[in-house]
mmCIF file of N, CA, C and O in Angstrom:
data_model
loop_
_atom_site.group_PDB
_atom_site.id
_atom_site.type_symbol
_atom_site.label_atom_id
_atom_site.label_comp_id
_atom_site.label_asym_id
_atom_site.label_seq_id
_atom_site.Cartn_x
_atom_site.Cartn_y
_atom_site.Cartn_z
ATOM 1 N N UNK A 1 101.186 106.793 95.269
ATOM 2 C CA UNK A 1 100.082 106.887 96.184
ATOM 3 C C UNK A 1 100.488 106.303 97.534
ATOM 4 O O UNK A 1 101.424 105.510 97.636
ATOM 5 N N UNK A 2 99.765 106.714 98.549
ATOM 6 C CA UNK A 2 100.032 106.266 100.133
ATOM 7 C C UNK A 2 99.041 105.549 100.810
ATOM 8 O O UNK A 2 98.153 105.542 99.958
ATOM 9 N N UNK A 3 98.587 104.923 101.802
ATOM 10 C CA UNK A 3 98.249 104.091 102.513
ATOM 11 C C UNK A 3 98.310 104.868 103.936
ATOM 12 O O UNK A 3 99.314 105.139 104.595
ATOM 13 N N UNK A 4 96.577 105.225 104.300
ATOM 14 C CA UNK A 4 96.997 106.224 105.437
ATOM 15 C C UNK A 4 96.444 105.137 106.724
ATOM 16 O O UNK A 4 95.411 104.484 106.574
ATOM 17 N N UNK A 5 97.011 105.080 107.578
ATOM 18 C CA UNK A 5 96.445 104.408 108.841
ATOM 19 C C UNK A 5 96.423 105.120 110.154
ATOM 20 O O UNK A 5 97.058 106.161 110.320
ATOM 21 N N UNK A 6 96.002 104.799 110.694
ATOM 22 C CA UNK A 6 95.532 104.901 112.145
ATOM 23 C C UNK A 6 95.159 104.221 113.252
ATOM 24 O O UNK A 6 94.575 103.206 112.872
ATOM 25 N N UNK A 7 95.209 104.278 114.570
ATOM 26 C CA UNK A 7 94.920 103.234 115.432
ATOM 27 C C UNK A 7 94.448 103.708 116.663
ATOM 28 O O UNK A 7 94.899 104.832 116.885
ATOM 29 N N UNK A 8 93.602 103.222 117.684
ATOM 30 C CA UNK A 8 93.119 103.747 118.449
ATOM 31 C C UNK A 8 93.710 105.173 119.669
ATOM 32 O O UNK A 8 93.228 106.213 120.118
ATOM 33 N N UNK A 9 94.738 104.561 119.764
ATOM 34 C CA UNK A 9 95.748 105.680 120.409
ATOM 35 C C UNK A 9 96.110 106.715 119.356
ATOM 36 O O UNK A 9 97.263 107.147 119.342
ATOM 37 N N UNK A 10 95.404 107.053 118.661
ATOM 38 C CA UNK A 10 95.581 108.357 117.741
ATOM 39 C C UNK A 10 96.821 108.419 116.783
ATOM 40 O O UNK A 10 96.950 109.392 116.040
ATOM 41 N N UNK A 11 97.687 107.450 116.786
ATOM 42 C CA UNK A 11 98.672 107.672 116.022
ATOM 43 C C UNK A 11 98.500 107.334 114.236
ATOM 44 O O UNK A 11 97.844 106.333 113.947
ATOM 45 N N UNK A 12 98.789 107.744 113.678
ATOM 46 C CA UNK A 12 99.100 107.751 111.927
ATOM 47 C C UNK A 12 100.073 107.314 111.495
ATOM 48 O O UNK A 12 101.124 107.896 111.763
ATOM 49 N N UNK A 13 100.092 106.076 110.630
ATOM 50 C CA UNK A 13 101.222 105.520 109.607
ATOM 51 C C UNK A 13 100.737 105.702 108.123
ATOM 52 O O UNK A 13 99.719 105.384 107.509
ATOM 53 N N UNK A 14 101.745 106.263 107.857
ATOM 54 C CA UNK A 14 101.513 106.216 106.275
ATOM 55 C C UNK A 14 102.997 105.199 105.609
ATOM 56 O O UNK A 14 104.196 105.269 105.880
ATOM 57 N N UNK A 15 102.268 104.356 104.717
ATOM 58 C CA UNK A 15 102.918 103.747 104.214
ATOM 59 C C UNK A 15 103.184 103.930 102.564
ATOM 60 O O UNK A 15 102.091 104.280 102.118
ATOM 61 N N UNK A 16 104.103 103.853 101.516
ATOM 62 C CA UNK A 16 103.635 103.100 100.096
ATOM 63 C C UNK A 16 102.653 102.624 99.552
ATOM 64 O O UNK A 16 102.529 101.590 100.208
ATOM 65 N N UNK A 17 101.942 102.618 98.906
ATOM 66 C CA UNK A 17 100.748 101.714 98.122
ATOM 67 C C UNK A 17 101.183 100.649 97.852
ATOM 68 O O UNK A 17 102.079 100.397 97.047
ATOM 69 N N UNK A 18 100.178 99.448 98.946
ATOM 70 C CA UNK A 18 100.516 98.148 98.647
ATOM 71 C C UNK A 18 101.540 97.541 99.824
ATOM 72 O O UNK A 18 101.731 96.330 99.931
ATOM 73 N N UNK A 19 101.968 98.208 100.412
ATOM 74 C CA UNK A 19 103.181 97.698 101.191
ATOM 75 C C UNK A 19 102.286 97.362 102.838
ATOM 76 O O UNK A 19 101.390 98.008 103.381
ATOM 77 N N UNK A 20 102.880 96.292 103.201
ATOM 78 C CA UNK A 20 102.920 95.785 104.631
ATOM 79 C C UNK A 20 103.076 96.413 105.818
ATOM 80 O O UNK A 20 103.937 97.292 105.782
ATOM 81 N N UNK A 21 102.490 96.250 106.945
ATOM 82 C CA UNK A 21 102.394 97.419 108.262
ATOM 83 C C UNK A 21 103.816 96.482 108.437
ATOM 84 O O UNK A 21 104.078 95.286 108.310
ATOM 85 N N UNK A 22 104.499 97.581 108.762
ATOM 86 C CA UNK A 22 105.965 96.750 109.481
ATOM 87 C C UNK A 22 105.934 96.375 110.929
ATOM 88 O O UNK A 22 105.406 97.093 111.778
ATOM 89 N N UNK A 23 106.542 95.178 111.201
ATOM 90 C CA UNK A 23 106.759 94.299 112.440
ATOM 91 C C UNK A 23 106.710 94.707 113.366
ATOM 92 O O UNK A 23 106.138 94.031 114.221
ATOM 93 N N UNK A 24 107.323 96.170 113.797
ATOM 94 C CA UNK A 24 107.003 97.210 115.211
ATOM 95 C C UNK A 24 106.168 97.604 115.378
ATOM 96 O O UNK A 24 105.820 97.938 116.511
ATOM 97 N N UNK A 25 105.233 97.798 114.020
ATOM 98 C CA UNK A 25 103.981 98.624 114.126
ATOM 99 C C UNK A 25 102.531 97.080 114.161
ATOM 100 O O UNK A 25 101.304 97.105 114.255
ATOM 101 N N UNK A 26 103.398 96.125 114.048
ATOM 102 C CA UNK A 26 102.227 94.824 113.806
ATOM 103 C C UNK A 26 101.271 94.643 114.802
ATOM 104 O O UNK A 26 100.192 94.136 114.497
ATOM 105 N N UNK A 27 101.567 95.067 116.239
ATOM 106 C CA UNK A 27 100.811 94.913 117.150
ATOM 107 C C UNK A 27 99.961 95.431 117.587
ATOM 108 O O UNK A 27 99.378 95.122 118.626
ATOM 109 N N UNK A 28 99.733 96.309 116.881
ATOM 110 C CA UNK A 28 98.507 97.472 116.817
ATOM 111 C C UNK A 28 97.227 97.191 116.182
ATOM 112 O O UNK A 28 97.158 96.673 115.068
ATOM 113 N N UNK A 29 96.373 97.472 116.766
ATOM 114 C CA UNK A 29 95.245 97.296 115.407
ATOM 115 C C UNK A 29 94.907 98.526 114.431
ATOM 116 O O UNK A 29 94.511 99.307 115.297
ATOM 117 N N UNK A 30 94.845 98.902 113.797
ATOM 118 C CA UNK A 30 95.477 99.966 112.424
ATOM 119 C C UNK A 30 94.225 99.934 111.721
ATOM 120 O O UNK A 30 93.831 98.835 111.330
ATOM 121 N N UNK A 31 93.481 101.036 111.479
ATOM 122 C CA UNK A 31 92.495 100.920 110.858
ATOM 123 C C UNK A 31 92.718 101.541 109.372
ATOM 124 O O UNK A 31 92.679 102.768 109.470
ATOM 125 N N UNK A 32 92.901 101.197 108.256
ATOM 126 C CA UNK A 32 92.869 102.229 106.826
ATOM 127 C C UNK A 32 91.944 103.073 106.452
ATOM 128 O O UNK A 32 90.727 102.897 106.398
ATOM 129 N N UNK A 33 92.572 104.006 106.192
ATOM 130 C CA UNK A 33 91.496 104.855 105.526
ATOM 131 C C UNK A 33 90.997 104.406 104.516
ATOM 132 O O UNK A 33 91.591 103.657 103.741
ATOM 133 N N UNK A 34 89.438 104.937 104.340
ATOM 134 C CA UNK A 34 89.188 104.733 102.986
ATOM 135 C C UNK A 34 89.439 105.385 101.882
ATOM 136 O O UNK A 34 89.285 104.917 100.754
ATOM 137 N N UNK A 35 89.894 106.650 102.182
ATOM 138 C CA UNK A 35 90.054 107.758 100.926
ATOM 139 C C UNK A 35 91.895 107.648 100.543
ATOM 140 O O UNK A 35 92.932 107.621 101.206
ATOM 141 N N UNK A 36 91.491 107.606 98.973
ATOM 142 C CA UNK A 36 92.962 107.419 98.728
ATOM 143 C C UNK A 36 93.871 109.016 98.765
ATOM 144 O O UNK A 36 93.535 110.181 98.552
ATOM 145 N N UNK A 37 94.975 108.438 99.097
ATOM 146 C CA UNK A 37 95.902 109.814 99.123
ATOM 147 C C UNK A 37 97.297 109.959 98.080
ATOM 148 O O UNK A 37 98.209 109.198 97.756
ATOM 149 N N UNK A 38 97.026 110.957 97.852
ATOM 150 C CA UNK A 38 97.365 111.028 96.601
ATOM 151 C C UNK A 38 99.088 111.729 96.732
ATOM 152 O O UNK A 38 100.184 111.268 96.412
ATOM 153 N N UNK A 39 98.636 113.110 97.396
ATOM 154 C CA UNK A 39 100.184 113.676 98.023
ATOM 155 C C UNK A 39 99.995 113.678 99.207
ATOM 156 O O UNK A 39 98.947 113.624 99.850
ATOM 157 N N UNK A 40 101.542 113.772 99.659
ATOM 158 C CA UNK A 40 101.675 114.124 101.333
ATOM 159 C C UNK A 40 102.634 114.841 101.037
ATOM 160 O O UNK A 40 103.076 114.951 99.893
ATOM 161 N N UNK A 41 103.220 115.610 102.377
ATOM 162 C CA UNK A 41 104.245 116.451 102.849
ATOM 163 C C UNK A 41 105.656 116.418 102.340
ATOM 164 O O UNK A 41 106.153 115.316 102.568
ATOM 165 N N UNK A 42 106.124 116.890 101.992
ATOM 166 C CA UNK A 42 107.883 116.444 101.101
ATOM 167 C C UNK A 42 108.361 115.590 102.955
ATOM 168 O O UNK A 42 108.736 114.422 103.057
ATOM 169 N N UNK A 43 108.233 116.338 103.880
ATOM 170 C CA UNK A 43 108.842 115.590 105.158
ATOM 171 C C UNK A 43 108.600 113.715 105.063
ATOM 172 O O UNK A 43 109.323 112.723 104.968
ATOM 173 N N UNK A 44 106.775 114.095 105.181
ATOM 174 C CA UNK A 44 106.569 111.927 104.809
ATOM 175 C C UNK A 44 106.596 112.132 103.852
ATOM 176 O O UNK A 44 105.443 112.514 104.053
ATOM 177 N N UNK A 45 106.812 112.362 102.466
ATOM 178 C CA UNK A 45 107.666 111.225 101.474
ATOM 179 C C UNK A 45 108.974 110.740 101.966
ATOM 180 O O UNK A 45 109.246 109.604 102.354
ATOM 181 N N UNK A 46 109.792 111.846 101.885
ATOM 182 C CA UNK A 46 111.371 111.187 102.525
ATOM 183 C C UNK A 46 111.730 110.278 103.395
ATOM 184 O O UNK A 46 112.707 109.535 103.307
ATOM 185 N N UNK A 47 110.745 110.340 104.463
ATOM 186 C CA UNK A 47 110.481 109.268 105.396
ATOM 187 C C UNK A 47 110.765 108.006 105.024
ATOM 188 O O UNK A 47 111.661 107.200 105.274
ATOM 189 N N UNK A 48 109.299 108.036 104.039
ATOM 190 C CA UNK A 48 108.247 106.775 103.600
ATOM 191 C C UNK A 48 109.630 106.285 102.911
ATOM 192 O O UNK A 48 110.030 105.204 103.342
ATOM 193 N N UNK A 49 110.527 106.975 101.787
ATOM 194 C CA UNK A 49 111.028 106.447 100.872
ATOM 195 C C UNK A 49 112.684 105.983 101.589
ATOM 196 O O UNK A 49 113.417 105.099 101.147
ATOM 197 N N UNK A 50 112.883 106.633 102.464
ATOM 198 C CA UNK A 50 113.964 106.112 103.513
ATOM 199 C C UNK A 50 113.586 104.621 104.327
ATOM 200 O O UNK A 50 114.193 103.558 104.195
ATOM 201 N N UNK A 51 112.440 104.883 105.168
ATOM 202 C CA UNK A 51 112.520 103.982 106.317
ATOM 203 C C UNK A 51 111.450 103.353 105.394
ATOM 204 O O UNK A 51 111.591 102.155 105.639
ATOM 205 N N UNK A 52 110.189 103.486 104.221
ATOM 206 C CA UNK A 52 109.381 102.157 103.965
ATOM 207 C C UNK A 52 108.008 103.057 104.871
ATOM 208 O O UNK A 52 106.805 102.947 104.636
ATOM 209 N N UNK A 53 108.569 103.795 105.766
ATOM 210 C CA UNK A 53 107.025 104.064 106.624
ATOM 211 C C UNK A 53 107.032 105.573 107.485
ATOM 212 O O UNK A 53 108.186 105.806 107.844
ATOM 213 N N UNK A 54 106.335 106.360 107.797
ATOM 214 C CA UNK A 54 106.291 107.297 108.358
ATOM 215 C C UNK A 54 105.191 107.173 109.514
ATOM 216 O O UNK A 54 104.085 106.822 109.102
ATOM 217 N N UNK A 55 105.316 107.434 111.094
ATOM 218 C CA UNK A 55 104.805 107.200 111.606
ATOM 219 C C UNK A 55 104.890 108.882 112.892
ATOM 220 O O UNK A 55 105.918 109.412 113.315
ATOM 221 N N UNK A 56 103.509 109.271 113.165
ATOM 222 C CA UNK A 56 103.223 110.123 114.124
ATOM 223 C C UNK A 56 102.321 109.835 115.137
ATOM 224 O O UNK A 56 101.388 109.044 114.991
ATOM 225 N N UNK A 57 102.620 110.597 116.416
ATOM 226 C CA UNK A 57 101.554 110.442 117.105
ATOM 227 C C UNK A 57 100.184 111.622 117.227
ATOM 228 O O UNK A 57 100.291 112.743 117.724
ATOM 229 N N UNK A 58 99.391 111.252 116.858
ATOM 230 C CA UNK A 58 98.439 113.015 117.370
ATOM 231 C C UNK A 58 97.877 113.177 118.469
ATOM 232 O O UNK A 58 96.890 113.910 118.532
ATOM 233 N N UNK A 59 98.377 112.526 119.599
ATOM 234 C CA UNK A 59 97.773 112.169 120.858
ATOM 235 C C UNK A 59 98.254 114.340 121.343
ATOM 236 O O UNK A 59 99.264 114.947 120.989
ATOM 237 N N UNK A 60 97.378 114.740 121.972
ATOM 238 C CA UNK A 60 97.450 115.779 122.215
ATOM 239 C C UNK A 60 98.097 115.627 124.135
ATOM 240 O O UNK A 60 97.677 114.791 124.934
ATOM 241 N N UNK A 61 99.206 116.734 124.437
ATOM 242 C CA UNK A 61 100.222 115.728 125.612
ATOM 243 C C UNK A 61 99.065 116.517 126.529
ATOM 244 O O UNK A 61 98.134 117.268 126.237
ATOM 245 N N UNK A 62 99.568 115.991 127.744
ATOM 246 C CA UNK A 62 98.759 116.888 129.436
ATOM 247 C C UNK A 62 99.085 118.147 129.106
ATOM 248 O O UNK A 62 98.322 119.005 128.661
ATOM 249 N N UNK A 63 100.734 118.283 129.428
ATOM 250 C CA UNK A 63 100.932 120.264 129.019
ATOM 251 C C UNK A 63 100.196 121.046 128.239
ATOM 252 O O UNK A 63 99.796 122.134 128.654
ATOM 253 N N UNK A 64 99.897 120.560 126.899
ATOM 254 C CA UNK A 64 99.081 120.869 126.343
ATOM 255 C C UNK A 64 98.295 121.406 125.883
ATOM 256 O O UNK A 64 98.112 122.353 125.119
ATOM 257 N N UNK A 65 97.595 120.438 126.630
ATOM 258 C CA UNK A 65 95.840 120.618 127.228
ATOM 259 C C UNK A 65 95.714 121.602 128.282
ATOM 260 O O UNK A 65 94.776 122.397 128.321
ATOM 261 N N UNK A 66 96.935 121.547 129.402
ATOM 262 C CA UNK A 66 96.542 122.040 130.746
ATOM 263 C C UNK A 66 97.013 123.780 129.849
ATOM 264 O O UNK A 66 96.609 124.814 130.381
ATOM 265 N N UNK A 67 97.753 123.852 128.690
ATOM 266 C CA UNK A 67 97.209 125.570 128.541
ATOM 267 C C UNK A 67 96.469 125.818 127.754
ATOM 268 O O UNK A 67 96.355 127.035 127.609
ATOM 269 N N UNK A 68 95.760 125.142 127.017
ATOM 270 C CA UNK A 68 94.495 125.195 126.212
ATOM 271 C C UNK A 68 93.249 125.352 127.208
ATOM 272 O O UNK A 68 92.256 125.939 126.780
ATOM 273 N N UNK A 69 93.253 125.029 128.055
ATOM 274 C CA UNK A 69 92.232 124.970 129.296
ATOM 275 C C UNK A 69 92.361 126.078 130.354
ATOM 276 O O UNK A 69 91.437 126.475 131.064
ATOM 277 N N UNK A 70 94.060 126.680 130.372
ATOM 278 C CA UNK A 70 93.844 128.454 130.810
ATOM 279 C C UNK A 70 93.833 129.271 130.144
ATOM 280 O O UNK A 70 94.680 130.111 130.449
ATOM 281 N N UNK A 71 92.988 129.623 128.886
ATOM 282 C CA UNK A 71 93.024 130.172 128.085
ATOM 283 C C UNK A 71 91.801 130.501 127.941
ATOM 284 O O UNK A 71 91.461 131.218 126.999
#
């Protein structure tokens, strides 16, 4: 099982069940989900089981937006 987080700047960590926000990511305030997760993506497992943590941003960039908005 995984440990899904999030933090105000839109980004997502998924961690292990049970395991610690790591030291780079400590300075964040990280909110958990409440719903447990059960699978993820073969990409974050490998991650998770390499580095301990998988981390994205979903911040949507300017470019983006600026062609979602000529459209």
């Amino acid at each position: 099982m995984f440990d899904v987080y999030r933090n105000g700047k839109r980004d997502l960590l998924v961690l292990s069940s049970g395991s610690a926000v790591p030291v780079l990511y400590s300075a964040h305030k990280w909110r958990k989900s409440r719903t447990r997760v059960l699978k993820v993506s073969d990409e974050i497992k490998s991650a998770v089981q390499a580095q301990g943590y998988y981390v994205r941003s979903l911040r949507a960039s300017k470019d983006r937006m600026i062609e979602i908005s000529r459209q």
